[in-house]
Amino acid sequence: MTSTKVIPRPESRTRHDPGQPLLAVDEPPPYSVINPDGASPYLLLCEHASNRIPRALGDLGLPEAELRRHIAWDIGVSALSQHLSRTLDAPLFMANYSRLVIDCNRPLGVPSAIPEVSETTEIPGNRALTAAERQQRIDTLFTPFAATVARRLDGLQKAGKRPVVVGIHSFTPVYSGRQRPWHAGILYGRAVEFGQTLIRGLQADAALAIGDNEPYTIHPDEDYTVPVHADDRGLPGALIEVRHDLIDTLAGVGEWGERLTRCLAGALKEFGE
Ligand SMILES: [Zn+2]
Protein backbone atom coordinates (compact mmCIF):
# COMPACT_ATOMS: atom_id res chain seq x y z
CA MET A 1 0.00 0.00 0.00
CA THR A 2 1.14 3.51 -0.71
CA SER A 3 1.65 5.66 2.35
CA THR A 4 -1.36 7.70 3.32
CA LYS A 5 0.54 9.99 5.65
CA VAL A 6 -0.32 13.63 5.25
CA ILE A 7 2.58 16.04 5.07
CA PRO A 8 1.42 19.31 6.56
CA ARG A 9 1.95 22.36 4.39
CA PRO A 10 1.52 26.01 5.15
CA GLU A 11 -2.07 26.96 4.29
CA SER A 12 -0.85 29.60 1.87
CA ARG A 13 0.51 26.88 -0.43
CA THR A 14 -2.95 25.50 -1.12
CA ARG A 15 -5.24 28.51 -0.73
CA HIS A 16 -6.21 30.57 -3.67
CA ASP A 17 -8.06 33.88 -3.74
CA PRO A 18 -11.30 33.06 -5.63
CA GLY A 19 -11.36 36.67 -6.79
CA GLN A 20 -8.49 35.69 -9.10
CA PRO A 21 -8.95 33.24 -12.02
CA LEU A 22 -8.47 29.58 -11.13
CA LEU A 23 -6.82 28.78 -14.47
CA ALA A 24 -4.01 30.77 -16.06
CA VAL A 25 -4.05 31.42 -19.82
CA ASP A 26 -1.25 28.90 -20.41
CA GLU A 27 -3.06 26.06 -18.63
CA PRO A 28 -5.29 23.54 -20.44
CA PRO A 29 -9.01 24.32 -20.77
CA PRO A 30 -11.35 22.50 -18.34
CA TYR A 31 -12.11 19.75 -20.86
CA SER A 32 -11.14 18.50 -24.29
CA VAL A 33 -13.34 17.06 -27.03
CA ILE A 34 -11.63 14.38 -29.08
CA ASN A 35 -13.10 13.33 -32.45
CA PRO A 36 -15.98 15.82 -32.12
CA ASP A 37 -17.52 14.80 -35.45
CA GLY A 38 -17.36 11.07 -34.75
CA ALA A 39 -20.31 9.32 -36.41
CA SER A 40 -20.94 6.65 -33.77
CA PRO A 41 -24.10 6.81 -31.64
CA TYR A 42 -21.74 6.39 -28.68
CA LEU A 43 -20.87 9.51 -26.76
CA LEU A 44 -17.86 8.74 -24.59
CA LEU A 45 -17.04 10.55 -21.37
CA CYS A 46 -13.83 10.40 -19.40
CA GLU A 47 -14.43 12.43 -16.26
CA HIS A 48 -11.38 11.11 -14.37
CA ALA A 49 -8.82 11.26 -17.17
CA SER A 50 -6.35 13.64 -15.54
CA ASN A 51 -4.51 14.17 -12.26
CA ARG A 52 -3.68 17.78 -13.15
CA ILE A 53 -4.23 20.41 -10.45
CA PRO A 54 -4.66 24.08 -11.45
CA ARG A 55 -1.39 25.85 -10.65
CA ALA A 56 -3.25 28.31 -8.41
CA LEU A 57 -4.06 25.43 -6.04
CA GLY A 58 -0.47 24.20 -5.82
CA ASP A 59 -0.46 20.51 -4.95
CA LEU A 60 -3.57 20.66 -2.72
CA GLY A 61 -1.10 19.99 0.10
CA LEU A 62 -0.42 16.46 -1.18
CA PRO A 63 2.94 14.81 -1.82
CA GLU A 64 3.66 13.95 -5.46
CA ALA A 65 3.21 10.22 -4.76
CA GLU A 66 -0.42 10.78 -3.69
CA LEU A 67 -1.16 12.77 -6.83
CA ARG A 68 -0.01 9.81 -8.92
CA ARG A 69 -2.33 7.36 -7.13
CA HIS A 70 -5.85 6.40 -8.19
CA ILE A 71 -7.31 8.90 -5.71
CA ALA A 72 -6.34 11.74 -8.08
CA TRP A 73 -7.48 10.11 -11.36
CA ASP A 74 -8.42 6.87 -13.06
CA ILE A 75 -5.13 5.32 -14.14
CA GLY A 76 -5.06 4.26 -17.81
CA VAL A 77 -8.41 5.69 -18.88
CA SER A 78 -7.14 8.66 -20.87
CA ALA A 79 -5.36 6.33 -23.31
CA LEU A 80 -8.14 3.73 -23.22
CA SER A 81 -10.92 6.21 -23.96
CA GLN A 82 -8.91 7.78 -26.80
CA HIS A 83 -8.39 4.32 -28.25
CA LEU A 84 -12.17 3.71 -28.14
CA SER A 85 -12.93 7.12 -29.60
CA ARG A 86 -10.77 6.19 -32.58
CA THR A 87 -11.89 2.58 -33.09
CA LEU A 88 -15.61 3.34 -32.62
CA ASP A 89 -15.42 6.73 -34.37
CA ALA A 90 -17.09 8.25 -31.29
CA PRO A 91 -16.80 11.75 -29.84
CA LEU A 92 -15.03 11.78 -26.49
CA PHE A 93 -15.44 14.42 -23.77
CA MET A 94 -12.48 14.37 -21.43
CA ALA A 95 -12.01 16.42 -18.24
CA ASN A 96 -8.53 17.93 -17.97
CA TYR A 97 -8.30 18.36 -14.17
CA SER A 98 -8.18 16.00 -11.22
CA ARG A 99 -11.32 14.80 -9.49
CA LEU A 100 -9.65 15.96 -6.27
CA VAL A 101 -10.27 19.55 -7.41
CA ILE A 102 -13.89 18.79 -8.30
CA ASP A 103 -15.35 15.48 -9.47
CA CYS A 104 -17.15 15.81 -12.81
CA ASN A 105 -19.08 12.59 -12.11
CA ARG A 106 -20.62 13.68 -8.79
CA PRO A 107 -23.69 15.76 -8.16
CA LEU A 108 -22.79 19.18 -6.79
CA GLY A 109 -23.02 19.56 -3.05
CA VAL A 110 -22.24 15.99 -1.98
CA PRO A 111 -19.11 15.75 0.19
CA SER A 112 -17.28 13.59 -2.38
CA ALA A 113 -17.67 16.25 -5.08
CA ILE A 114 -14.73 18.13 -3.51
CA PRO A 115 -13.40 15.49 -1.13
CA GLU A 116 -11.71 16.41 2.14
CA VAL A 117 -10.67 12.74 2.41
CA SER A 118 -10.19 10.27 -0.46
CA GLU A 119 -9.89 6.61 0.55
CA THR A 120 -7.77 7.33 3.67
CA THR A 121 -5.83 10.37 2.42
CA GLU A 122 -6.72 13.79 3.76
CA ILE A 123 -6.74 16.53 1.13
CA PRO A 124 -5.47 19.64 2.96
CA GLY A 125 -6.26 21.97 0.04
CA ASN A 126 -9.94 20.97 0.22
CA ARG A 127 -10.35 21.58 3.91
CA ALA A 128 -12.89 24.17 5.07
CA LEU A 129 -13.39 25.79 1.67
CA THR A 130 -15.47 28.94 1.53
CA ALA A 131 -18.63 29.09 -0.57
CA ALA A 132 -16.75 31.31 -3.05
CA GLU A 133 -13.90 28.82 -3.38
CA ARG A 134 -16.36 25.97 -4.06
CA GLN A 135 -18.35 28.05 -6.51
CA GLN A 136 -15.22 28.93 -8.46
CA ARG A 137 -14.34 25.26 -8.95
CA ILE A 138 -17.92 24.57 -10.05
CA ASP A 139 -17.99 27.50 -12.48
CA THR A 140 -14.50 26.92 -13.88
CA LEU A 141 -14.32 23.14 -14.15
CA PHE A 142 -17.59 21.29 -13.48
CA THR A 143 -20.19 23.39 -15.28
CA PRO A 144 -18.34 23.85 -18.58
CA PHE A 145 -17.84 20.07 -18.86
CA ALA A 146 -21.42 19.19 -17.87
CA ALA A 147 -22.88 21.90 -20.11
CA THR A 148 -20.95 20.95 -23.22
CA VAL A 149 -22.05 17.32 -22.88
CA ALA A 150 -25.66 18.43 -22.27
CA ARG A 151 -25.57 20.73 -25.32
CA ARG A 152 -24.29 17.93 -27.51
CA LEU A 153 -26.98 15.54 -26.28
CA ASP A 154 -29.68 18.21 -26.75
CA GLY A 155 -28.54 18.71 -30.34
CA LEU A 156 -28.48 15.00 -31.13
CA GLN A 157 -31.87 14.37 -29.55
CA LYS A 158 -33.42 17.35 -31.35
CA ALA A 159 -32.11 15.87 -34.59
CA GLY A 160 -34.00 12.67 -33.79
CA LYS A 161 -30.91 10.69 -32.88
CA ARG A 162 -30.54 8.36 -29.94
CA PRO A 163 -27.05 8.72 -28.49
CA VAL A 164 -25.66 6.12 -26.10
CA VAL A 165 -23.73 7.57 -23.14
CA VAL A 166 -20.72 5.61 -21.90
CA GLY A 167 -18.25 6.73 -19.21
CA ILE A 168 -14.81 5.10 -19.19
CA HIS A 169 -13.31 4.51 -15.72
CA SER A 170 -10.79 2.39 -13.89
CA PHE A 171 -10.67 1.07 -10.34
CA THR A 172 -7.91 0.13 -7.97
CA PRO A 173 -7.34 -3.63 -7.46
CA VAL A 174 -7.12 -3.07 -3.69
CA TYR A 175 -9.40 -0.59 -1.92
CA SER A 176 -9.03 0.12 1.81
CA GLY A 177 -7.05 -3.11 2.18
CA ARG A 178 -9.60 -5.28 0.32
CA GLN A 179 -8.69 -7.16 -2.86
CA ARG A 180 -11.32 -6.87 -5.58
CA PRO A 181 -12.14 -9.97 -7.64
CA TRP A 182 -13.25 -8.36 -10.94
CA HIS A 183 -11.27 -7.62 -14.09
CA ALA A 184 -13.90 -5.09 -15.13
CA GLY A 185 -17.39 -4.02 -14.19
CA ILE A 186 -20.42 -2.51 -15.89
CA LEU A 187 -22.39 0.04 -13.88
CA TYR A 188 -25.86 1.09 -14.99
CA GLY A 189 -29.03 2.61 -13.61
CA ARG A 190 -32.26 2.52 -15.57
CA ALA A 191 -30.71 1.12 -18.77
CA VAL A 192 -30.74 -2.44 -17.43
CA GLU A 193 -30.95 -4.08 -20.86
CA PHE A 194 -28.01 -2.10 -22.21
CA GLY A 195 -25.95 -2.83 -19.08
CA GLN A 196 -26.73 -6.54 -19.29
CA THR A 197 -25.81 -6.59 -22.99
CA LEU A 198 -22.37 -5.17 -22.19
CA ILE A 199 -21.88 -7.67 -19.38
CA ARG A 200 -22.81 -10.60 -21.63
CA GLY A 201 -20.43 -9.29 -24.28
CA LEU A 202 -17.49 -9.22 -21.86
CA GLN A 203 -18.42 -12.55 -20.27
CA ALA A 204 -18.00 -14.19 -23.68
CA ASP A 205 -14.40 -14.53 -22.47
CA ALA A 206 -14.83 -17.12 -19.69
CA ALA A 207 -11.49 -16.16 -18.14
CA LEU A 208 -12.87 -12.74 -17.12
CA ALA A 209 -14.70 -11.90 -13.91
CA ILE A 210 -17.11 -9.08 -14.84
CA GLY A 211 -18.87 -7.10 -12.12
CA ASP A 212 -22.60 -6.45 -12.51
CA ASN A 213 -22.97 -3.05 -10.84
CA GLU A 214 -19.64 -3.83 -9.14
CA PRO A 215 -17.27 -2.52 -7.81
CA TYR A 216 -19.76 0.36 -7.51
CA THR A 217 -23.43 0.98 -8.07
CA ILE A 218 -24.96 3.98 -9.76
CA HIS A 219 -26.83 6.29 -7.40
CA PRO A 220 -28.14 9.79 -8.14
CA ASP A 221 -26.51 10.99 -4.88
CA GLU A 222 -23.09 9.70 -5.91
CA ASP A 223 -23.13 9.83 -9.72
CA TYR A 224 -23.74 12.43 -12.39
CA THR A 225 -23.04 11.01 -15.85
CA VAL A 226 -25.45 8.06 -15.90
CA PRO A 227 -28.34 9.58 -13.89
CA VAL A 228 -28.27 13.01 -15.56
CA HIS A 229 -26.91 12.51 -19.09
CA ALA A 230 -28.50 9.09 -19.71
CA ASP A 231 -31.30 8.04 -17.33
CA ASP A 232 -33.01 11.45 -17.00
CA ARG A 233 -33.08 11.73 -20.81
CA GLY A 234 -34.33 8.19 -21.33
CA LEU A 235 -31.10 7.33 -23.16
CA PRO A 236 -29.11 4.13 -22.76
CA GLY A 237 -26.04 4.73 -20.63
CA ALA A 238 -23.46 2.95 -18.51
CA LEU A 239 -20.04 3.26 -16.98
CA ILE A 240 -17.33 0.80 -17.88
CA GLU A 241 -14.84 0.20 -15.05
CA VAL A 242 -11.57 -1.62 -15.82
CA ARG A 243 -9.14 -2.72 -13.10
CA HIS A 244 -6.34 -0.20 -13.49
CA ASP A 245 -3.38 -2.58 -13.37
CA LEU A 246 -4.76 -4.13 -16.59
CA ILE A 247 -4.55 -0.84 -18.50
CA ASP A 248 -1.44 0.84 -17.08
CA THR A 249 0.70 -0.17 -20.08
CA LEU A 250 0.29 0.44 -23.81
CA ALA A 251 -0.14 -3.30 -24.35
CA GLY A 252 -2.90 -3.41 -21.75
CA VAL A 253 -4.65 -0.41 -23.28
CA GLY A 254 -4.44 -2.08 -26.70
CA GLU A 255 -5.85 -5.35 -25.41
CA TRP A 256 -8.73 -3.77 -23.48
CA GLY A 257 -9.32 -1.23 -26.22
CA GLU A 258 -9.93 -4.02 -28.73
CA ARG A 259 -12.02 -6.06 -26.28
CA LEU A 260 -14.25 -3.10 -25.40
CA THR A 261 -14.52 -2.07 -29.05
CA ARG A 262 -15.92 -5.53 -29.91
CA CYS A 263 -18.24 -5.43 -26.91
CA LEU A 264 -19.57 -1.91 -27.61
CA ALA A 265 -19.92 -2.48 -31.36
CA GLY A 266 -21.72 -5.76 -30.68
CA ALA A 267 -24.11 -4.09 -28.25
CA LEU A 268 -25.16 -1.55 -30.92
CA LYS A 269 -26.01 -4.40 -33.29
CA GLU A 270 -28.06 -6.11 -30.61
CA PHE A 271 -29.98 -2.88 -30.09
CA GLY A 272 -30.45 -2.50 -33.84
CA GLU A 273 -28.73 0.93 -33.93
ZN1 LIG B 1 -13.66 6.99 -12.30
Coordinates of C-alpha atoms and ligand atoms in Angstrom, one line a residue:
M1 CA 0.0 0.0 0.0
T2 CA 1.1 3.5 -0.7
S3 CA 1.7 5.7 2.4
T4 CA -1.4 7.7 3.3
K5 CA 0.5 10.0 5.6
V6 CA -0.3 13.6 5.3
I7 CA 2.6 16.0 5.1
P8 CA 1.4 19.3 6.6
R9 CA 2.0 22.4 4.4
P10 CA 1.5 26.0 5.1
E11 CA -2.1 27.0 4.3
S12 CA -0.9 29.6 1.9
R13 CA 0.5 26.9 -0.4
T14 CA -2.9 25.5 -1.1
R15 CA -5.2 28.5 -0.7
H16 CA -6.2 30.6 -3.7
D17 CA -8.1 33.9 -3.7
P18 CA -11.3 33.1 -5.6
G19 CA -11.4 36.7 -6.8
Q20 CA -8.5 35.7 -9.1
P21 CA -9.0 33.2 -12.0
L22 CA -8.5 29.6 -11.1
L23 CA -6.8 28.8 -14.5
A24 CA -4.0 30.8 -16.1
V25 CA -4.1 31.4 -19.8
D26 CA -1.2 28.9 -20.4
E27 CA -3.1 26.1 -18.6
P28 CA -5.3 23.5 -20.4
P29 CA -9.0 24.3 -20.8
P30 CA -11.3 22.5 -18.3
Y31 CA -12.1 19.7 -20.9
S32 CA -11.1 18.5 -24.3
V33 CA -13.3 17.1 -27.0
I34 CA -11.6 14.4 -29.1
N35 CA -13.1 13.3 -32.4
P36 CA -16.0 15.8 -32.1
D37 CA -17.5 14.8 -35.4
G38 CA -17.4 11.1 -34.8
A39 CA -20.3 9.3 -36.4
S40 CA -20.9 6.6 -33.8
P41 CA -24.1 6.8 -31.6
Y42 CA -21.7 6.4 -28.7
L43 CA -20.9 9.5 -26.8
L44 CA -17.9 8.7 -24.6
L45 CA -17.0 10.6 -21.4
C46 CA -13.8 10.4 -19.4
E47 CA -14.4 12.4 -16.3
H48 CA -11.4 11.1 -14.4
A49 CA -8.8 11.3 -17.2
S50 CA -6.3 13.6 -15.5
N51 CA -4.5 14.2 -12.3
R52 CA -3.7 17.8 -13.2
I53 CA -4.2 20.4 -10.5
P54 CA -4.7 24.1 -11.5
R55 CA -1.4 25.9 -10.6
A56 CA -3.2 28.3 -8.4
L57 CA -4.1 25.4 -6.0
G58 CA -0.5 24.2 -5.8
D59 CA -0.5 20.5 -5.0
L60 CA -3.6 20.7 -2.7
G61 CA -1.1 20.0 0.1
L62 CA -0.4 16.5 -1.2
P63 CA 2.9 14.8 -1.8
E64 CA 3.7 13.9 -5.5
A65 CA 3.2 10.2 -4.8
E66 CA -0.4 10.8 -3.7
L67 CA -1.2 12.8 -6.8
R68 CA 0.0 9.8 -8.9
R69 CA -2.3 7.4 -7.1
H70 CA -5.8 6.4 -8.2
I71 CA -7.3 8.9 -5.7
A72 CA -6.3 11.7 -8.1
W73 CA -7.5 10.1 -11.4
D74 CA -8.4 6.9 -13.1
I75 CA -5.1 5.3 -14.1
G76 CA -5.1 4.3 -17.8
V77 CA -8.4 5.7 -18.9
S78 CA -7.1 8.7 -20.9
A79 CA -5.4 6.3 -23.3
L80 CA -8.1 3.7 -23.2
S81 CA -10.9 6.2 -24.0
Q82 CA -8.9 7.8 -26.8
H83 CA -8.4 4.3 -28.2
L84 CA -12.2 3.7 -28.1
S85 CA -12.9 7.1 -29.6
R86 CA -10.8 6.2 -32.6
T87 CA -11.9 2.6 -33.1
L88 CA -15.6 3.3 -32.6
D89 CA -15.4 6.7 -34.4
A90 CA -17.1 8.2 -31.3
P91 CA -16.8 11.8 -29.8
L92 CA -15.0 11.8 -26.5
F93 CA -15.4 14.4 -23.8
M94 CA -12.5 14.4 -21.4
A95 CA -12.0 16.4 -18.2
N96 CA -8.5 17.9 -18.0
Y97 CA -8.3 18.4 -14.2
S98 CA -8.2 16.0 -11.2
R99 CA -11.3 14.8 -9.5
L100 CA -9.6 16.0 -6.3
V101 CA -10.3 19.5 -7.4
I102 CA -13.9 18.8 -8.3
D103 CA -15.3 15.5 -9.5
C104 CA -17.1 15.8 -12.8
N105 CA -19.1 12.6 -12.1
R106 CA -20.6 13.7 -8.8
P107 CA -23.7 15.8 -8.2
L108 CA -22.8 19.2 -6.8
G109 CA -23.0 19.6 -3.0
V110 CA -22.2 16.0 -2.0
P111 CA -19.1 15.7 0.2
S112 CA -17.3 13.6 -2.4
A113 CA -17.7 16.3 -5.1
I114 CA -14.7 18.1 -3.5
P115 CA -13.4 15.5 -1.1
E116 CA -11.7 16.4 2.1
V117 CA -10.7 12.7 2.4
S118 CA -10.2 10.3 -0.5
E119 CA -9.9 6.6 0.5
T120 CA -7.8 7.3 3.7
T121 CA -5.8 10.4 2.4
E122 CA -6.7 13.8 3.8
I123 CA -6.7 16.5 1.1
P124 CA -5.5 19.6 3.0
G125 CA -6.3 22.0 0.0
N126 CA -9.9 21.0 0.2
R127 CA -10.3 21.6 3.9
A128 CA -12.9 24.2 5.1
L129 CA -13.4 25.8 1.7
T130 CA -15.5 28.9 1.5
A131 CA -18.6 29.1 -0.6
A132 CA -16.8 31.3 -3.0
E133 CA -13.9 28.8 -3.4
R134 CA -16.4 26.0 -4.1
Q135 CA -18.4 28.0 -6.5
Q136 CA -15.2 28.9 -8.5
R137 CA -14.3 25.3 -9.0
I138 CA -17.9 24.6 -10.1
D139 CA -18.0 27.5 -12.5
T140 CA -14.5 26.9 -13.9
L141 CA -14.3 23.1 -14.1
F142 CA -17.6 21.3 -13.5
T143 CA -20.2 23.4 -15.3
P144 CA -18.3 23.9 -18.6
F145 CA -17.8 20.1 -18.9
A146 CA -21.4 19.2 -17.9
A147 CA -22.9 21.9 -20.1
T148 CA -20.9 21.0 -23.2
V149 CA -22.0 17.3 -22.9
A150 CA -25.7 18.4 -22.3
R151 CA -25.6 20.7 -25.3
R152 CA -24.3 17.9 -27.5
L153 CA -27.0 15.5 -26.3
D154 CA -29.7 18.2 -26.8
G155 CA -28.5 18.7 -30.3
L156 CA -28.5 15.0 -31.1
Q157 CA -31.9 14.4 -29.5
K158 CA -33.4 17.4 -31.3
A159 CA -32.1 15.9 -34.6
G160 CA -34.0 12.7 -33.8
K161 CA -30.9 10.7 -32.9
R162 CA -30.5 8.4 -29.9
P163 CA -27.0 8.7 -28.5
V164 CA -25.7 6.1 -26.1
V165 CA -23.7 7.6 -23.1
V166 CA -20.7 5.6 -21.9
G167 CA -18.3 6.7 -19.2
I168 CA -14.8 5.1 -19.2
H169 CA -13.3 4.5 -15.7
S170 CA -10.8 2.4 -13.9
F171 CA -10.7 1.1 -10.3
T172 CA -7.9 0.1 -8.0
P173 CA -7.3 -3.6 -7.5
V174 CA -7.1 -3.1 -3.7
Y175 CA -9.4 -0.6 -1.9
S176 CA -9.0 0.1 1.8
G177 CA -7.1 -3.1 2.2
R178 CA -9.6 -5.3 0.3
Q179 CA -8.7 -7.2 -2.9
R180 CA -11.3 -6.9 -5.6
P181 CA -12.1 -10.0 -7.6
W182 CA -13.2 -8.4 -10.9
H183 CA -11.3 -7.6 -14.1
A184 CA -13.9 -5.1 -15.1
G185 CA -17.4 -4.0 -14.2
I186 CA -20.4 -2.5 -15.9
L187 CA -22.4 0.0 -13.9
Y188 CA -25.9 1.1 -15.0
G189 CA -29.0 2.6 -13.6
R190 CA -32.3 2.5 -15.6
A191 CA -30.7 1.1 -18.8
V192 CA -30.7 -2.4 -17.4
E193 CA -30.9 -4.1 -20.9
F194 CA -28.0 -2.1 -22.2
G195 CA -26.0 -2.8 -19.1
Q196 CA -26.7 -6.5 -19.3
T197 CA -25.8 -6.6 -23.0
L198 CA -22.4 -5.2 -22.2
I199 CA -21.9 -7.7 -19.4
R200 CA -22.8 -10.6 -21.6
G201 CA -20.4 -9.3 -24.3
L202 CA -17.5 -9.2 -21.9
Q203 CA -18.4 -12.5 -20.3
A204 CA -18.0 -14.2 -23.7
D205 CA -14.4 -14.5 -22.5
A206 CA -14.8 -17.1 -19.7
A207 CA -11.5 -16.2 -18.1
L208 CA -12.9 -12.7 -17.1
A209 CA -14.7 -11.9 -13.9
I210 CA -17.1 -9.1 -14.8
G211 CA -18.9 -7.1 -12.1
D212 CA -22.6 -6.4 -12.5
N213 CA -23.0 -3.1 -10.8
E214 CA -19.6 -3.8 -9.1
P215 CA -17.3 -2.5 -7.8
Y216 CA -19.8 0.4 -7.5
T217 CA -23.4 1.0 -8.1
I218 CA -25.0 4.0 -9.8
H219 CA -26.8 6.3 -7.4
P220 CA -28.1 9.8 -8.1
D221 CA -26.5 11.0 -4.9
E222 CA -23.1 9.7 -5.9
D223 CA -23.1 9.8 -9.7
Y224 CA -23.7 12.4 -12.4
T225 CA -23.0 11.0 -15.8
V226 CA -25.4 8.1 -15.9
P227 CA -28.3 9.6 -13.9
V228 CA -28.3 13.0 -15.6
H229 CA -26.9 12.5 -19.1
A230 CA -28.5 9.1 -19.7
D231 CA -31.3 8.0 -17.3
D232 CA -33.0 11.4 -17.0
R233 CA -33.1 11.7 -20.8
G234 CA -34.3 8.2 -21.3
L235 CA -31.1 7.3 -23.2
P236 CA -29.1 4.1 -22.8
G237 CA -26.0 4.7 -20.6
A238 CA -23.5 2.9 -18.5
L239 CA -20.0 3.3 -17.0
I240 CA -17.3 0.8 -17.9
E241 CA -14.8 0.2 -15.1
V242 CA -11.6 -1.6 -15.8
R243 CA -9.1 -2.7 -13.1
H244 CA -6.3 -0.2 -13.5
D245 CA -3.4 -2.6 -13.4
L246 CA -4.8 -4.1 -16.6
I247 CA -4.5 -0.8 -18.5
D248 CA -1.4 0.8 -17.1
T249 CA 0.7 -0.2 -20.1
L250 CA 0.3 0.4 -23.8
A251 CA -0.1 -3.3 -24.3
G252 CA -2.9 -3.4 -21.7
V253 CA -4.7 -0.4 -23.3
G254 CA -4.4 -2.1 -26.7
E255 CA -5.9 -5.4 -25.4
W256 CA -8.7 -3.8 -23.5
G257 CA -9.3 -1.2 -26.2
E258 CA -9.9 -4.0 -28.7
R259 CA -12.0 -6.1 -26.3
L260 CA -14.2 -3.1 -25.4
T261 CA -14.5 -2.1 -29.0
R262 CA -15.9 -5.5 -29.9
C263 CA -18.2 -5.4 -26.9
L264 CA -19.6 -1.9 -27.6
A265 CA -19.9 -2.5 -31.4
G266 CA -21.7 -5.8 -30.7
A267 CA -24.1 -4.1 -28.3
L268 CA -25.2 -1.6 -30.9
K269 CA -26.0 -4.4 -33.3
E270 CA -28.1 -6.1 -30.6
F271 CA -30.0 -2.9 -30.1
G272 CA -30.5 -2.5 -33.8
E273 CA -28.7 0.9 -33.9
Ligands
ZN1 ZN -13.7 7.0 -12.3

